[in-house]
mmCIF file of C-alpha atoms and ligand atoms in Angstrom:
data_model
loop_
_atom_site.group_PDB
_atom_site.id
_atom_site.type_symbol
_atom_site.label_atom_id
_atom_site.label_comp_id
_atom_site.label_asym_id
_atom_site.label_seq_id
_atom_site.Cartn_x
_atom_site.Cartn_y
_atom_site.Cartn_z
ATOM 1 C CA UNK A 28 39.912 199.353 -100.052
ATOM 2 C CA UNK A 29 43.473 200.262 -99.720
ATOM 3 C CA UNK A 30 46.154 197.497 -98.822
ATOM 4 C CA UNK A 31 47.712 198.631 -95.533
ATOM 5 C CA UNK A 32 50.796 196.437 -95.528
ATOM 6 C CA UNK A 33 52.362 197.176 -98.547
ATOM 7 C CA UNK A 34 55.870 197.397 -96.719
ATOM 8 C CA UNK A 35 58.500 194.652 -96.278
ATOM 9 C CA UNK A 36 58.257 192.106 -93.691
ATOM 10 C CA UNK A 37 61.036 190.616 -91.823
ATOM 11 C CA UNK A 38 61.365 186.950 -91.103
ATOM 12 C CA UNK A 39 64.006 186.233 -88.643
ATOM 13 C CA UNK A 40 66.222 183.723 -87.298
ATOM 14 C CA UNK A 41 70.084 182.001 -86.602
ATOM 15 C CA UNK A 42 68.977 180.317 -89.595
ATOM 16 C CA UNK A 43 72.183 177.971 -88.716
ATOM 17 C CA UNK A 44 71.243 176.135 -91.180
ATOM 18 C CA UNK A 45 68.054 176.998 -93.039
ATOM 19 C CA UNK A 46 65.336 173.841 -93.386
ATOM 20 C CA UNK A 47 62.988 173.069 -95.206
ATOM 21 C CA UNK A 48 60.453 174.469 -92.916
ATOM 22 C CA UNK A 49 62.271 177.720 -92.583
ATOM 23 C CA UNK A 50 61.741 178.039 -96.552
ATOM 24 C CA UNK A 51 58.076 176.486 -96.635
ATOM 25 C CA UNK A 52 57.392 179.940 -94.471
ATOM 26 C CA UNK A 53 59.336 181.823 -96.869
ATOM 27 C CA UNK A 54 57.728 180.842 -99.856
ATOM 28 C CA UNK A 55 54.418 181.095 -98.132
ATOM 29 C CA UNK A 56 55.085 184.809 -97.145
ATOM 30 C CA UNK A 57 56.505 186.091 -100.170
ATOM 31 C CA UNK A 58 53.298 185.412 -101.459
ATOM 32 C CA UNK A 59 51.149 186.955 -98.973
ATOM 33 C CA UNK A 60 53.672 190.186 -98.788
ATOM 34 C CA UNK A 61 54.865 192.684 -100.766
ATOM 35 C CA UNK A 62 58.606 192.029 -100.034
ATOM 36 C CA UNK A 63 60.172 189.500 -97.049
ATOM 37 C CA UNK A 64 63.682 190.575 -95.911
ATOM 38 C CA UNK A 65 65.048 187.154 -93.917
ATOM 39 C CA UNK A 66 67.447 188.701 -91.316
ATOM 40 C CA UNK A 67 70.347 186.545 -89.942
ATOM 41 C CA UNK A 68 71.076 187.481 -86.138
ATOM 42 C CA UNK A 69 74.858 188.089 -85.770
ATOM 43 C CA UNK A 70 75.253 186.646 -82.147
ATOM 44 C CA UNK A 71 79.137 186.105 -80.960
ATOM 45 C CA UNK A 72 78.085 184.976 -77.841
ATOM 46 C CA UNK A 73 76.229 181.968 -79.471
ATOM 47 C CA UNK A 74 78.467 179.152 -81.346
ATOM 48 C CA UNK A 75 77.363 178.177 -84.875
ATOM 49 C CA UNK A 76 78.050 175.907 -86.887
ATOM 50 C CA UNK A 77 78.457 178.142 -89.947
ATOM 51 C CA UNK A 78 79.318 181.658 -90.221
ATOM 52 C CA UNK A 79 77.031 184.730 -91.072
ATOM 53 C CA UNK A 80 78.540 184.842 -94.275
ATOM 54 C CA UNK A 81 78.201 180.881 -94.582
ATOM 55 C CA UNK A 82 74.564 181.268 -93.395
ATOM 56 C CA UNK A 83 73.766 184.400 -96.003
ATOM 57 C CA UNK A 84 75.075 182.340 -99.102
ATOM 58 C CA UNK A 85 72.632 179.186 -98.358
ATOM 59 C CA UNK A 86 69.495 181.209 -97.755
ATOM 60 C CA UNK A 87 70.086 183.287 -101.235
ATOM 61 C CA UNK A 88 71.073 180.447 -102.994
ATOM 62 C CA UNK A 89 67.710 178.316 -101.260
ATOM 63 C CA UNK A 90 66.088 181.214 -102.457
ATOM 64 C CA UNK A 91 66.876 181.990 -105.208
ATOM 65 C CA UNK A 92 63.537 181.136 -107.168
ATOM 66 C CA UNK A 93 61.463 183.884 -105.152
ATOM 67 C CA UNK A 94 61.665 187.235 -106.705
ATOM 68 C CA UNK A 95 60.929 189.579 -103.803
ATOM 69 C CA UNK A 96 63.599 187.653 -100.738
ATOM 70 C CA UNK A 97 66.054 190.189 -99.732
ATOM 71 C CA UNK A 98 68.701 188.189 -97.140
ATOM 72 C CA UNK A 99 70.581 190.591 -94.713
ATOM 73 C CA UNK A 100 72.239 190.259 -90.992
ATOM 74 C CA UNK A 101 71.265 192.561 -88.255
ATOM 75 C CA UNK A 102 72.932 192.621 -84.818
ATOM 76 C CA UNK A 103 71.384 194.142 -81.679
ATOM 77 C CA UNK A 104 67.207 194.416 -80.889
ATOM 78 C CA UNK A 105 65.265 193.067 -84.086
ATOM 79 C CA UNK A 106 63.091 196.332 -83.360
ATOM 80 C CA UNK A 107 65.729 198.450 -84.221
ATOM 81 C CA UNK A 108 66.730 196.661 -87.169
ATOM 82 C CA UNK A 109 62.900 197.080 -88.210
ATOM 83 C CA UNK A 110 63.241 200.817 -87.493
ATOM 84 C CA UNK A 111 66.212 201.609 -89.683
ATOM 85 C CA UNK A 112 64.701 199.110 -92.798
ATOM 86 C CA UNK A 113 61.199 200.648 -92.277
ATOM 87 C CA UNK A 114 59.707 197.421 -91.568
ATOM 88 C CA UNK A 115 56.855 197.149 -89.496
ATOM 89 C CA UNK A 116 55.634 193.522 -89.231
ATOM 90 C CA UNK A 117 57.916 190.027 -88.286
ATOM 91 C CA UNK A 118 56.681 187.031 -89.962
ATOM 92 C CA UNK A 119 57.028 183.679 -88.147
ATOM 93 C CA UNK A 120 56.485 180.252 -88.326
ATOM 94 C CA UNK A 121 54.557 178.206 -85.340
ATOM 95 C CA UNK A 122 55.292 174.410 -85.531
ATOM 96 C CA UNK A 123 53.689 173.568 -82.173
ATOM 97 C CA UNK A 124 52.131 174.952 -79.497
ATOM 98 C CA UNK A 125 55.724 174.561 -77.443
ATOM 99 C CA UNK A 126 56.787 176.722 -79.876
ATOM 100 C CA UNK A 127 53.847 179.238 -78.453
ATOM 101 C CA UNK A 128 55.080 180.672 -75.209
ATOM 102 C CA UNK A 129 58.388 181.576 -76.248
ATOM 103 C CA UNK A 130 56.766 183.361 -79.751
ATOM 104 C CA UNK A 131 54.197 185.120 -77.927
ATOM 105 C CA UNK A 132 56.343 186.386 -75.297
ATOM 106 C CA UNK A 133 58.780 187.753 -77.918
ATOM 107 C CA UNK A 134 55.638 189.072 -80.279
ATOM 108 C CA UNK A 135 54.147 191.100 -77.674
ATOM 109 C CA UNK A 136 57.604 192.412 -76.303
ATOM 110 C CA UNK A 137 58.113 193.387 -79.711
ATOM 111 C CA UNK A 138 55.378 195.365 -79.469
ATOM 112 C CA UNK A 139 55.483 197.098 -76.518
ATOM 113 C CA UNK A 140 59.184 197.937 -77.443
ATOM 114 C CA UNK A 141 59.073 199.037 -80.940
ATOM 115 C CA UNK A 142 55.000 199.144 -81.941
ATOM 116 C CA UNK A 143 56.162 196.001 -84.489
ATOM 117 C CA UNK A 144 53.569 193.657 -84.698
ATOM 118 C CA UNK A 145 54.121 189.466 -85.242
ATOM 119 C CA UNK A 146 52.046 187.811 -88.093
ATOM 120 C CA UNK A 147 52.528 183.879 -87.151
ATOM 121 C CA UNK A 148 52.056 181.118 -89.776
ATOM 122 C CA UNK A 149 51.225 177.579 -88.677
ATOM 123 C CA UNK A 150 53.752 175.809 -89.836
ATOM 124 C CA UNK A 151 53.460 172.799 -92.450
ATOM 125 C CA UNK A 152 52.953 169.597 -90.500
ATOM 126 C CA UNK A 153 55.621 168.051 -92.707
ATOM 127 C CA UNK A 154 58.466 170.315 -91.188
ATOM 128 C CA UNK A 155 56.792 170.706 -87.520
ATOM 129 C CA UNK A 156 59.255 168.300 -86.063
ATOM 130 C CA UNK A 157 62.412 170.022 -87.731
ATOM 131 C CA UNK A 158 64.800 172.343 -86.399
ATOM 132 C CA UNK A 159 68.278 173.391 -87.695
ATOM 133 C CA UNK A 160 69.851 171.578 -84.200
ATOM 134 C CA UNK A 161 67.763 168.711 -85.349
ATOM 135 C CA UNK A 162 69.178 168.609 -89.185
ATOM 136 C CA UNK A 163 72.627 169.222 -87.534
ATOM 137 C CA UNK A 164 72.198 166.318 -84.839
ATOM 138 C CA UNK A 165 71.362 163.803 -88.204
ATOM 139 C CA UNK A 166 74.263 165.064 -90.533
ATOM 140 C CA UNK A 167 76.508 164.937 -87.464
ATOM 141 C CA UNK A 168 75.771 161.689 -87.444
ATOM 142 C CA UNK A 169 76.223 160.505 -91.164
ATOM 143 C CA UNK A 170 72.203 160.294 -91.620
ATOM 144 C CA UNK A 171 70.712 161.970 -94.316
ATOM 145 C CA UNK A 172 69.231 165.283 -94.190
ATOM 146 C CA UNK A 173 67.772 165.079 -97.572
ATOM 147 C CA UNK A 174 63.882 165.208 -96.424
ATOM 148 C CA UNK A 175 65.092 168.152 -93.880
ATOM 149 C CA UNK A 176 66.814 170.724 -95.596
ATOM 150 C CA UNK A 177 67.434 172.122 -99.133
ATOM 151 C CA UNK A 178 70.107 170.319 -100.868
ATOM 152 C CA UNK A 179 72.596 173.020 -101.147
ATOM 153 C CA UNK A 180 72.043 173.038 -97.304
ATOM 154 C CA UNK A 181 72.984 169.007 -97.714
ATOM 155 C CA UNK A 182 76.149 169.415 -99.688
ATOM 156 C CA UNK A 183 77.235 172.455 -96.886
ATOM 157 C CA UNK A 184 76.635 169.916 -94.378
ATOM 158 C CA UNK A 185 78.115 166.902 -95.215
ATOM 159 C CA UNK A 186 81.764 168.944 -96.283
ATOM 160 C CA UNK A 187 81.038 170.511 -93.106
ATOM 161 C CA UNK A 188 81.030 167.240 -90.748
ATOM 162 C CA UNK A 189 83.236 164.825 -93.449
HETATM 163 O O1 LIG B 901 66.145 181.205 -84.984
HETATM 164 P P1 LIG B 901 66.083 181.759 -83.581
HETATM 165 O O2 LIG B 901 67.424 181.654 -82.904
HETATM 166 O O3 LIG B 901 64.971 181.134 -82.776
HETATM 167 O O4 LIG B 901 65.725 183.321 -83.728
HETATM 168 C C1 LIG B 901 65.547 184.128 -82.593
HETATM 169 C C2 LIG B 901 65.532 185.612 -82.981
HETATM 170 C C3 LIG B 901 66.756 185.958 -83.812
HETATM 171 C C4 LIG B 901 64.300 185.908 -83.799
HETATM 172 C C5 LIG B 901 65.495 186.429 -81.665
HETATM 173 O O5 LIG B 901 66.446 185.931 -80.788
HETATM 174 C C6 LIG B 901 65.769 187.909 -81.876
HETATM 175 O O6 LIG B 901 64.964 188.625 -82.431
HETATM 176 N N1 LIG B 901 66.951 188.356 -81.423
HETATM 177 C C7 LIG B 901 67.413 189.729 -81.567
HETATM 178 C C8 LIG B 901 67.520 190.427 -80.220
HETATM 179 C C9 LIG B 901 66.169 190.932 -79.780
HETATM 180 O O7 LIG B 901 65.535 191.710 -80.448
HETATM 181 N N2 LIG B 901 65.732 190.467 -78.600
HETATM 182 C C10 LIG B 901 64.452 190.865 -78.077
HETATM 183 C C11 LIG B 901 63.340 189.920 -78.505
HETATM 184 S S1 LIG B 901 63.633 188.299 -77.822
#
């Protein structure tokens, strides 16, 4: 039998800043797929902490070990940016059912709108606490981030809030 997905897949996110849960998906799908683009949404109307560019530079240096990663931005409906890069599946990490709603929601407008579909990955119980605002909220604070996110991740956030 014939693999069907032999395409890229697209994981993505604000990514503002990557976590270690973010990457425990990554890994995880570059294994399962043939190639995993991780797309950075360009939003203006949302304030980040760091930049597109900022955000880019972590996630290809975080992975940087995984042969098949491609990291991009896109800007506007995630089905169009699936349309121009040929993509035809999202890849997504579930770290709690109150992540569920929102997901599905998204998954099956996804579909509806651009006939993408939504493979979700339960996410590693380790991580299913973690968020980027979370990781932000500790280094704000002068904790350490060192169980949260990957340590070029740490060093960008502790010149970030020092
Ligand atoms: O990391 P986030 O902020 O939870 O990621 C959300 C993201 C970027 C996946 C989602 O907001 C998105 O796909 N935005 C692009 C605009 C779009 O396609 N909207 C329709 C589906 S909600």
């Amino acid at each position: 039998m014939t693999s069907k997905l032999s395409g890229p897949v697209v994981c993505p996110g604000s990514f503002d800043p990557v976590t270690l849960g973010h990457l425990d998906i990554f890994h995880r799908a570059s294994k399962q797929f043939e190639k995993v683009v991780i797309a950075v949404l360009q939003n203006p109307a949302k304030s980040n902490l760091f930049s597109v560019e900022e955000r880019i530079e972590l996630l290809v240096d975080a992975t940087a070990d995984l042969s098949n990663i491609e990291v991009t931005s896109f800007e506007g409906l995630l089905v169009d940016f699936c349309k121009r890069k040929n993509i035809t599946a999202i890849v997504k990490g579930l770290r709690a059912v109150s992540d569920f709603d929102y997901e599905l929601q998204m998954a099956q407008l996804n579909h509806q709108i651009g006939g993408v579909e939504t493979f979700f990955m339960s996410s590693n119980p380790t991580y299913s606490f973690l968020s980027s605002s979370m990781a932000k909220e500790v280094a704000k604070y002068g904790g350490s981030v060192d169980l949260l996110v990957p340590t070029n991740v740490a060093a960008a956030l502790s010149r970030k809030f020092s």
